[in-house]
Short mmCIF file of C-alpha atoms in Angstrom, two decimals:
data_model
loop_
_atom_site.label_atom_id
_atom_site.label_comp_id
_atom_site.label_asym_id
_atom_site.label_seq_id
_atom_site.Cartn_x
_atom_site.Cartn_y
_atom_site.Cartn_z
CA MET U 157 -9.28 10.08 -11.29
CA ILE U 158 -7.53 12.56 -9.12
CA CYS U 159 -9.81 14.87 -7.16
CA GLN U 160 -9.26 18.45 -8.29
CA GLY U 161 -12.07 20.22 -6.44
CA VAL U 162 -11.66 23.54 -4.72
CA PHE U 163 -9.23 23.23 -1.84
CA SER U 164 -10.56 24.01 1.60
CA GLN U 165 -8.97 27.05 3.29
CA GLU U 166 -7.37 24.72 5.85
CA ASP U 167 -5.90 22.48 3.23
CA SER U 168 -4.50 25.43 1.32
CA LEU U 169 -2.82 26.76 4.44
CA ASP U 170 -1.40 23.34 5.26
CA ASN U 171 -0.14 22.92 1.74
CA GLU U 172 1.55 26.31 1.77
CA ARG U 173 3.28 25.41 5.07
CA LEU U 174 4.30 21.97 3.67
CA LYS U 175 5.58 23.61 0.51
CA GLN U 176 8.28 25.43 2.55
CA MET U 177 9.44 22.02 3.83
CA VAL U 178 9.92 20.37 0.41
CA THR U 179 13.31 20.20 -1.28
CA LEU U 180 13.05 20.57 -5.04
CA SER U 181 15.69 19.40 -7.54
CA GLU U 182 16.93 21.86 -10.20
CA VAL U 183 14.91 20.16 -12.95
CA VAL U 184 11.73 20.46 -10.88
CA ILE U 185 12.40 24.13 -10.20
CA HIS U 186 12.88 24.77 -13.96
CA ASN U 187 9.63 23.00 -14.68
CA ASN U 188 7.83 25.56 -12.51
CA LEU U 189 5.91 22.89 -10.64
CA ASP U 190 3.04 24.19 -8.54
CA VAL U 191 4.21 22.45 -5.34
CA ALA U 192 1.14 23.30 -3.25
CA LYS U 193 -1.15 21.85 -5.90
CA PHE U 194 1.16 18.82 -6.29
CA LEU U 195 0.89 18.14 -2.58
CA GLN U 196 -2.86 18.41 -2.69
CA ARG U 197 -3.02 15.96 -5.60
CA ILE U 198 -0.95 13.53 -3.54
CA LYS U 199 -3.18 13.83 -0.56
CA ASN U 200 -6.27 13.27 -2.65
CA ASP U 201 -4.86 10.59 -4.93
CA THR U 202 -7.16 7.69 -5.70
CA THR U 203 -5.35 6.14 -8.67
CA PHE U 204 -3.43 3.71 -6.50
CA TYR U 205 -6.55 2.39 -4.64
CA LYS U 206 -8.49 2.30 -7.96
CA ALA U 207 -5.81 0.12 -9.53
CA PHE U 208 -6.33 -2.53 -6.88
CA ARG U 209 -10.17 -2.23 -7.05
CA THR U 210 -9.82 -2.78 -10.84
CA LEU U 211 -8.58 -6.29 -10.02
CA HIS U 212 -12.19 -7.04 -9.08
CA ILE U 213 -13.49 -6.44 -12.59
CA LEU U 214 -10.70 -7.94 -14.75
CA GLY U 215 -9.46 -11.41 -15.44
CA TYR U 216 -5.77 -12.04 -14.90
CA THR U 217 -3.15 -14.64 -14.14
CA CYS U 218 -1.14 -14.37 -10.93
CA LEU U 219 2.00 -16.12 -9.68
CA ASN U 220 1.75 -16.32 -5.86
CA ASP U 221 4.77 -16.84 -3.64
CA ILE U 222 4.35 -16.70 0.15
CA ARG U 223 7.05 -17.73 2.59
CA MET U 224 6.84 -17.71 6.37
CA MET U 225 10.23 -17.63 8.13
CA ASP U 226 11.50 -18.68 11.53
CA LYS U 227 13.63 -16.31 13.66
CA LYS U 228 16.80 -17.58 12.01
CA GLY U 229 15.48 -16.71 8.50
CA ASN U 230 14.74 -20.27 7.51
CA VAL U 231 11.50 -21.09 5.63
CA LYS U 232 9.05 -22.98 7.88
CA ALA U 233 5.99 -22.78 5.64
CA SER U 234 5.43 -21.76 2.03
CA LEU U 235 2.99 -21.55 -0.82
CA GLN U 236 3.74 -21.24 -4.48
CA SER U 237 0.85 -21.24 -6.86
CA LYS U 238 -0.44 -20.08 -10.27
CA THR U 239 -4.00 -18.79 -10.29
CA VAL U 240 -6.33 -17.43 -13.02
CA GLN U 241 -9.16 -15.10 -12.22
CA HIS U 242 -12.13 -15.44 -14.59
CA VAL U 243 -14.75 -12.68 -14.98
CA ALA U 244 -18.15 -13.26 -16.51
CA ASN U 245 -21.62 -11.72 -16.14
CA GLY U 246 -20.49 -9.33 -13.43
CA CYS U 247 -18.92 -12.01 -11.31
CA ARG U 248 -15.40 -13.22 -10.65
CA THR U 249 -14.09 -16.69 -9.74
CA MET U 250 -10.58 -18.00 -9.38
CA GLU U 251 -9.04 -21.21 -10.74
CA THR U 252 -5.86 -22.70 -9.26
CA LEU U 253 -3.71 -24.16 -12.07
CA ASP U 254 -0.86 -25.28 -9.88
CA GLU U 255 -0.11 -25.15 -6.18
CA ARG U 256 2.63 -26.43 -3.89
CA THR U 257 2.81 -25.91 -0.15
CA THR U 258 5.22 -26.83 2.66
CA GLY U 259 4.88 -26.72 6.40
CA ASP U 260 1.73 -25.56 8.07
CA MET U 261 0.65 -22.88 5.68
CA TYR U 262 -2.93 -24.16 5.78
CA ASP U 263 -5.09 -25.76 8.50
CA ASP U 264 -7.17 -28.87 7.90
CA LYS U 265 -9.90 -26.80 6.25
CA LYS U 266 -7.39 -25.13 3.96
CA ASN U 267 -7.60 -21.81 5.72
CA PHE U 268 -4.39 -19.89 6.21
CA ASN U 269 -2.68 -20.43 9.56
CA TYR U 270 -0.94 -17.04 9.18
CA TYR U 271 -2.26 -13.50 9.13
CA THR U 272 0.29 -12.76 6.46
CA GLY U 273 -1.34 -15.34 4.19
CA GLU U 274 -4.81 -13.94 4.95
CA LEU U 275 -3.62 -10.47 4.08
CA TYR U 276 -2.24 -11.74 0.80
CA ALA U 277 -5.47 -13.61 0.02
CA SER U 278 -7.55 -10.48 0.68
CA LEU U 279 -5.60 -8.65 -2.05
CA PHE U 280 -5.06 -11.28 -4.76
CA LEU U 281 -7.05 -14.52 -4.18
CA THR U 282 -10.80 -15.04 -4.62
CA LYS U 283 -12.86 -17.57 -2.76
CA GLY U 284 -15.97 -18.88 -4.48
CA LYS U 285 -17.99 -16.55 -6.70
CA VAL U 286 -17.99 -12.80 -6.00
CA CYS U 287 -20.56 -10.60 -7.87
CA GLY U 288 -21.72 -7.08 -8.20
CA GLU U 289 -18.43 -5.29 -7.80
CA ASN U 290 -16.97 -2.25 -9.56
CA ASN U 291 -13.77 -0.16 -9.48
CA ILE U 292 -15.45 3.09 -8.44
CA VAL U 293 -13.53 4.81 -5.70
CA ARG U 294 -14.96 8.35 -5.70
CA GLY U 295 -16.75 8.95 -2.41
CA ILE U 296 -15.63 5.65 -0.88
CA GLU U 297 -14.42 5.92 2.71
CA HIS U 298 -12.25 3.18 4.24
CA SER U 299 -13.81 2.02 7.49
CA THR U 300 -13.32 -0.64 10.17
CA LYS U 301 -16.63 -0.05 11.91
CA SER U 302 -18.27 -3.34 10.76
CA LYS U 303 -15.12 -5.43 11.24
CA SER U 304 -13.46 -7.09 14.14
CA GLY U 305 -10.41 -9.39 14.89
CA ILE U 306 -8.29 -10.29 11.89
CA GLU U 307 -10.67 -8.69 9.49
CA LYS U 308 -10.27 -5.38 11.24
CA HIS U 309 -6.47 -5.71 11.32
CA LYS U 310 -6.37 -6.51 7.57
CA GLU U 311 -8.52 -3.54 6.79
CA GLN U 312 -6.32 -1.22 8.87
CA LEU U 313 -3.19 -2.38 7.11
CA LYS U 314 -4.88 -1.93 3.75
CA MET U 315 -5.89 1.59 4.83
CA LEU U 316 -2.18 2.32 5.57
CA PHE U 317 -1.27 0.70 2.25
CA PHE U 318 -3.74 2.56 0.06
CA ASP U 319 -3.79 5.85 1.90
CA PRO U 320 -0.38 6.37 3.53
CA GLY U 321 -0.19 9.49 5.60
CA LYS U 322 -3.86 9.53 6.65
CA LYS U 323 -5.05 8.88 10.16
CA ILE U 324 -6.41 5.30 10.65
CA PRO U 325 -9.00 4.64 13.34
CA GLY U 326 -8.71 1.91 15.94
CA ILE U 327 -4.97 1.29 16.04
CA PRO U 328 -3.89 1.77 19.64
CA PHE U 329 -1.03 4.12 20.49
CA ILE U 330 -0.46 5.22 16.86
CA GLY U 331 -3.18 7.91 16.74
CA ASN U 332 -2.13 10.84 14.67
CA LYS U 333 1.48 9.63 14.18
CA ILE U 334 0.87 8.45 10.61
CA ASN U 335 -0.77 11.72 9.50
CA ILE U 336 2.48 12.87 7.89
CA PHE U 337 0.88 15.72 5.98
CA ASP U 338 -0.15 17.40 9.30
CA PRO U 339 2.52 20.12 9.76
CA ASP U 340 3.04 19.09 13.40
CA VAL U 341 3.92 15.57 12.25
CA ALA U 342 5.62 16.65 9.01
CA LYS U 343 8.39 18.46 10.97
CA ASN U 344 9.88 14.98 11.65
CA TYR U 345 10.39 14.28 7.92
CA ASP U 346 12.40 15.39 4.94
CA PHE U 347 10.29 15.87 1.81
CA SER U 348 11.74 16.05 -1.71
CA ILE U 349 10.56 16.12 -5.32
CA ASP U 350 12.76 15.16 -8.22
CA MET U 351 12.29 13.92 -11.83
CA THR U 352 13.44 10.62 -13.11
CA GLU U 353 12.65 7.86 -15.62
CA TYR U 354 10.79 4.89 -14.21
CA ASN U 355 10.02 1.87 -16.43
CA GLY U 356 10.30 4.08 -19.51
CA GLN U 357 8.04 6.85 -18.18
CA ASP U 358 9.01 10.40 -17.20
CA CYS U 359 8.05 10.67 -13.55
CA TYR U 360 8.07 12.93 -10.55
CA ILE U 361 9.57 11.06 -7.63
CA PHE U 362 8.24 12.18 -4.33
CA THR U 363 10.23 11.01 -1.25
CA ILE U 364 9.22 11.23 2.36
CA LYS U 365 11.83 9.98 4.89
CA THR U 366 12.48 10.39 8.54
CA LYS U 367 14.94 13.07 9.50
CA GLU U 368 18.26 11.55 10.51
CA ASP U 369 18.89 13.87 13.50
CA LEU U 370 15.70 13.08 15.50
CA GLY U 371 15.97 12.53 19.30
CA SER U 372 14.68 9.42 20.97
CA SER U 373 11.39 10.99 22.03
CA GLU U 374 10.79 12.29 18.52
CA ARG U 375 11.65 8.89 17.04
CA ASP U 376 9.12 7.28 19.29
CA ASN U 377 6.45 9.18 17.27
CA ILE U 378 7.57 7.73 13.96
CA VAL U 379 5.54 5.01 12.20
CA ILE U 380 6.23 5.71 8.51
CA ASP U 381 9.98 5.54 8.01
CA ASN U 382 10.08 6.14 4.32
CA ILE U 383 7.69 6.35 1.36
CA THR U 384 8.92 6.78 -2.19
CA THR U 385 6.31 7.32 -4.92
CA TRP U 386 6.71 7.67 -8.65
CA PHE U 387 4.00 9.68 -10.37
CA ASN U 388 3.62 9.77 -14.22
CA ALA U 389 4.56 13.41 -15.03
CA LYS U 390 1.69 13.73 -17.56
CA THR U 391 -1.16 11.87 -15.91
CA MET U 392 -0.09 12.00 -12.23
CA GLU U 393 -1.00 8.34 -11.94
CA ILE U 394 1.07 6.39 -9.38
CA VAL U 395 3.32 4.00 -11.30
CA GLY U 396 5.37 2.73 -8.40
CA ARG U 397 5.66 3.00 -4.65
CA ASN U 398 8.00 1.70 -1.93
CA TYR U 399 7.17 1.77 1.77
CA ASP U 400 9.11 1.23 5.04
CA ILE U 401 6.91 1.30 8.12
CA SER U 402 7.69 0.22 11.76
CA TYR U 403 6.49 0.72 15.29
CA ASP U 404 6.81 -0.79 18.71
CA ALA U 405 3.82 -0.19 21.05
CA GLY U 406 4.75 -2.82 23.59
CA VAL U 407 1.56 -4.90 23.15
CA TYR U 408 2.32 -5.14 19.45
CA ASP U 409 5.04 -4.23 17.02
CA PHE U 410 5.67 -4.41 13.29
CA ASP U 411 8.39 -3.73 10.70
CA VAL U 412 7.31 -3.88 7.09
CA HIS U 413 8.86 -3.15 3.70
CA MET U 414 6.73 -3.18 0.53
CA GLU U 415 7.32 -2.43 -3.15
CA VAL U 416 4.62 -1.98 -5.77
CA GLN U 417 4.97 -1.59 -9.52
CA MET U 418 2.04 -0.63 -11.76
CA THR U 419 1.25 -1.21 -15.45
CA HIS U 420 -1.58 -0.54 -17.91
CA TYR U 421 -4.09 -2.94 -19.48
CA GLY U 422 -5.74 -0.70 -22.04
CA ASN U 423 -6.94 2.38 -20.14
CA TYR U 424 -6.85 0.49 -16.81
CA LEU U 425 -4.02 1.15 -14.33
CA VAL U 426 -3.37 -2.13 -12.55
CA PRO U 427 -0.69 -3.55 -10.20
CA LYS U 428 2.06 -5.55 -11.95
CA THR U 429 4.08 -6.80 -8.92
CA LEU U 430 3.89 -6.45 -5.18
CA TYR U 431 6.69 -7.45 -2.88
CA TYR U 432 6.24 -7.66 0.89
CA ASN U 433 8.82 -8.40 3.60
CA GLY U 434 7.56 -7.94 7.16
CA THR U 435 7.36 -9.05 10.75
CA TRP U 436 4.37 -8.62 13.08
CA ASP U 437 3.86 -9.49 16.73
CA MET U 438 0.73 -9.01 18.81
CA VAL U 439 -0.10 -9.96 22.39
CA PHE U 440 -1.38 -13.55 22.66
CA LYS U 441 -0.24 -14.26 19.07
CA LYS U 442 2.98 -15.70 17.76
CA ARG U 443 5.34 -13.47 15.92
CA GLU U 444 5.09 -13.80 12.15
CA ARG U 445 7.86 -13.19 9.72
CA GLY U 446 6.75 -13.33 6.17
CA VAL U 447 7.81 -12.60 2.60
CA PHE U 448 5.50 -12.62 -0.35
CA THR U 449 5.50 -11.62 -3.98
CA ALA U 450 2.56 -11.33 -6.37
CA THR U 451 3.25 -11.20 -10.14
CA LEU U 452 0.22 -10.35 -12.25
CA PHE U 453 -0.11 -10.63 -16.08
CA ASP U 454 -2.39 -11.69 -18.93
CA PHE U 455 -5.12 -9.20 -17.96
CA ASN U 456 -8.39 -9.54 -19.84
CA LYS U 457 -12.02 -8.35 -19.66
#
């Protein structure tokens, strides 16, 4: 569900300011789109997060492909597998039907040697039996307070993934730089709304990309390079999203591209494919270059 409560006065003012920065195609203008309301819906959207939460209550089959690369682009470790998630009596478990690995993808205890693998597992793989979950997102706040180390980093990346454009606590040097709907940050971006067909659906396509004429000091403040999101024109559900994010803080840097496509199982919106290509480097850790693809199908309940 998309929150449609009464806008706060501050939100309304921000949306009116942002509205003046958005380029509209002729077809959007002719549709008389309420741009301020559209922007508020985008900022409040929960359909994308809910789709991934729904994976906790459905059965599905997943083709998993994770590849870790060396600096020359050669594969140094990989995992290809087919898994099936089973759901029964409010619990989920996962069965591995087939798995092939190369290199040092796992340690001796079959834990991932790479943060990239751990991130993938936190999204699509289930360890043991997990019970008592739901896909309710209303009122849920992402938080890193109870997490540390890799768990905290995974949660921060998922916050950026599920809620792009919102401030994320605990990431040094980035601060407010990802809050792209703040008018002071938004001035570094070009915003546009168009209409197109996406996987057979009429969609609004909302694009946020860095202005090309930024100076070096302004570019130093950029984390989100580009986000393109396709919204179903009738339901306003997110049906696809592409991201490009990068930053160099000295003690760490990252450069990540992601693509997500959604589908429906009955009334449930669920992810269909997720593609990731990224590199991360943190102090005292080895640089990781990884590519992964998740392909989900045969949903059931």
